[in-house]
Amino acid sequence: MVDLGCGAGMVTRYLAGRGAICHGVDLAEEAIKAARAANADFPATTFHVGDASRCPDLAEASFDKAISADVIEHCGRM
């Protein structure tokens, strides 16, 4: 799974705890640091700083599912 706008990685942690292999993406470097710390006991879970609306480094069709929970309220006007 890919967690777009993962923040501190709590949704990712929930999913990883139920067997999902997850990758989190967030704009905030501090959030990614927190997500890595919160998920340290899930070594297959990875995180990187990036714009969740543009992920050119993620191969097309490389994830079975995507989630973007509690993100819309952080999006500015377009």
PDB file of C-alpha atoms in Angstrom:
ATOM      1  CA  MET A   1       0.000   0.000   0.000  1.00  0.00           C
ATOM      2  CA  VAL A   2       1.013   3.589  -0.479  1.00  0.00           C
ATOM      3  CA  ASP A   3      -0.033   6.121   2.172  1.00  0.00           C
ATOM      4  CA  LEU A   4      -0.176   9.521   0.466  1.00  0.00           C
ATOM      5  CA  GLY A   5       0.172  12.338   2.976  1.00  0.00           C
ATOM      6  CA  CYS A   6       1.163   9.870   5.692  1.00  0.00           C
ATOM      7  CA  GLY A   7       2.023  12.486   8.327  1.00  0.00           C
ATOM      8  CA  ALA A   8       3.505  10.841  11.399  1.00  0.00           C
ATOM      9  CA  GLY A   9       2.671   7.375  10.044  1.00  0.00           C
ATOM     10  CA  MET A  10      -0.151   6.329  12.353  1.00  0.00           C
ATOM     11  CA  VAL A  11      -2.423   4.998   9.564  1.00  0.00           C
ATOM     12  CA  THR A  12       0.608   3.300   8.050  1.00  0.00           C
ATOM     13  CA  ARG A  13       1.358   1.722  11.432  1.00  0.00           C
ATOM     14  CA  TYR A  14      -2.214   0.461  11.728  1.00  0.00           C
ATOM     15  CA  LEU A  15      -2.048  -1.128   8.274  1.00  0.00           C
ATOM     16  CA  ALA A  16       1.443  -2.582   8.775  1.00  0.00           C
ATOM     17  CA  GLY A  17       0.267  -4.089  12.059  1.00  0.00           C
ATOM     18  CA  ARG A  18      -2.327  -6.001  10.072  1.00  0.00           C
ATOM     19  CA  GLY A  19       0.175  -7.361   7.576  1.00  0.00           C
ATOM     20  CA  ALA A  20       0.308  -4.697   4.865  1.00  0.00           C
ATOM     21  CA  ILE A  21       3.625  -3.686   3.336  1.00  0.00           C
ATOM     22  CA  CYS A  22       3.412   0.099   3.185  1.00  0.00           C
ATOM     23  CA  HIS A  23       5.249   3.062   1.742  1.00  0.00           C
ATOM     24  CA  GLY A  24       4.464   6.540   3.089  1.00  0.00           C
ATOM     25  CA  VAL A  25       4.904   9.889   1.342  1.00  0.00           C
ATOM     26  CA  ASP A  26       4.616  13.316   2.979  1.00  0.00           C
ATOM     27  CA  LEU A  27       5.820  16.857   2.238  1.00  0.00           C
ATOM     28  CA  ALA A  28       7.070  17.447   5.775  1.00  0.00           C
ATOM     29  CA  GLU A  29      10.515  16.118   6.630  1.00  0.00           C
ATOM     30  CA  GLU A  30       9.664  16.187  10.359  1.00  0.00           C
ATOM     31  CA  ALA A  31       6.564  14.057   9.709  1.00  0.00           C
ATOM     32  CA  ILE A  32       8.640  11.498   7.816  1.00  0.00           C
ATOM     33  CA  LYS A  33      11.148  11.354  10.689  1.00  0.00           C
ATOM     34  CA  ALA A  34       8.268  10.747  13.109  1.00  0.00           C
ATOM     35  CA  ALA A  35       6.735   8.123  10.800  1.00  0.00           C
ATOM     36  CA  ARG A  36      10.020   6.246  10.555  1.00  0.00           C
ATOM     37  CA  ALA A  37      10.376   6.258  14.345  1.00  0.00           C
ATOM     38  CA  ALA A  38       6.749   5.171  14.894  1.00  0.00           C
ATOM     39  CA  ASN A  39       7.146   2.300  12.435  1.00  0.00           C
ATOM     40  CA  ALA A  40      10.662   1.163  13.347  1.00  0.00           C
ATOM     41  CA  ASP A  41       9.309  -2.256  14.330  1.00  0.00           C
ATOM     42  CA  PHE A  42       7.985  -2.768  10.755  1.00  0.00           C
ATOM     43  CA  PRO A  43      11.207  -2.966   8.698  1.00  0.00           C
ATOM     44  CA  ALA A  44       9.378  -3.510   5.387  1.00  0.00           C
ATOM     45  CA  THR A  45       7.590  -0.168   5.815  1.00  0.00           C
ATOM     46  CA  THR A  46       9.352   2.739   4.087  1.00  0.00           C
ATOM     47  CA  PHE A  47       8.868   6.507   3.945  1.00  0.00           C
ATOM     48  CA  HIS A  48      10.103   9.414   1.880  1.00  0.00           C
ATOM     49  CA  VAL A  49       9.652  13.159   1.704  1.00  0.00           C
ATOM     50  CA  GLY A  50       7.725  14.148  -1.383  1.00  0.00           C
ATOM     51  CA  ASP A  51       4.620  15.695  -2.898  1.00  0.00           C
ATOM     52  CA  ALA A  52       1.846  13.094  -2.714  1.00  0.00           C
ATOM     53  CA  SER A  53       0.162  14.625  -5.766  1.00  0.00           C
ATOM     54  CA  ARG A  54       3.285  13.969  -7.859  1.00  0.00           C
ATOM     55  CA  CYS A  55       5.257  10.799  -7.199  1.00  0.00           C
ATOM     56  CA  PRO A  56       7.438  10.235 -10.265  1.00  0.00           C
ATOM     57  CA  ASP A  57       9.742   7.923  -8.306  1.00  0.00           C
ATOM     58  CA  LEU A  58       6.893   5.458  -7.647  1.00  0.00           C
ATOM     59  CA  ALA A  59       6.509   3.091 -10.567  1.00  0.00           C
ATOM     60  CA  GLU A  60       3.086   2.969 -12.193  1.00  0.00           C
ATOM     61  CA  ALA A  61       0.930   0.123 -10.856  1.00  0.00           C
ATOM     62  CA  SER A  62       3.519  -0.679  -8.172  1.00  0.00           C
ATOM     63  CA  PHE A  63       0.957  -0.673  -5.340  1.00  0.00           C
ATOM     64  CA  ASP A  64      -2.213  -2.693  -4.868  1.00  0.00           C
ATOM     65  CA  LYS A  65      -3.955   0.036  -2.873  1.00  0.00           C
ATOM     66  CA  ALA A  66      -3.537   3.695  -1.972  1.00  0.00           C
ATOM     67  CA  ILE A  67      -4.817   5.649   0.998  1.00  0.00           C
ATOM     68  CA  SER A  68      -4.850   9.358   1.696  1.00  0.00           C
ATOM     69  CA  ALA A  69      -6.514   9.851   5.076  1.00  0.00           C
ATOM     70  CA  ASP A  70      -7.032  13.257   6.687  1.00  0.00           C
ATOM     71  CA  VAL A  71      -5.107  15.094   3.956  1.00  0.00           C
ATOM     72  CA  ILE A  72      -7.652  17.281   2.167  1.00  0.00           C
ATOM     73  CA  GLU A  73      -7.842  19.808   5.009  1.00  0.00           C
ATOM     74  CA  HIS A  74      -4.123  20.508   4.538  1.00  0.00           C
ATOM     75  CA  CYS A  75      -4.435  21.267   0.826  1.00  0.00           C
ATOM     76  CA  GLY A  76      -4.381  24.901  -0.189  1.00  0.00           C
ATOM     77  CA  ARG A  77      -6.487  26.580  -2.798  1.00  0.00           C
ATOM     78  CA  MET A  78      -5.766  25.594  -6.352  1.00  0.00           C
TER      79      MET A  78
END
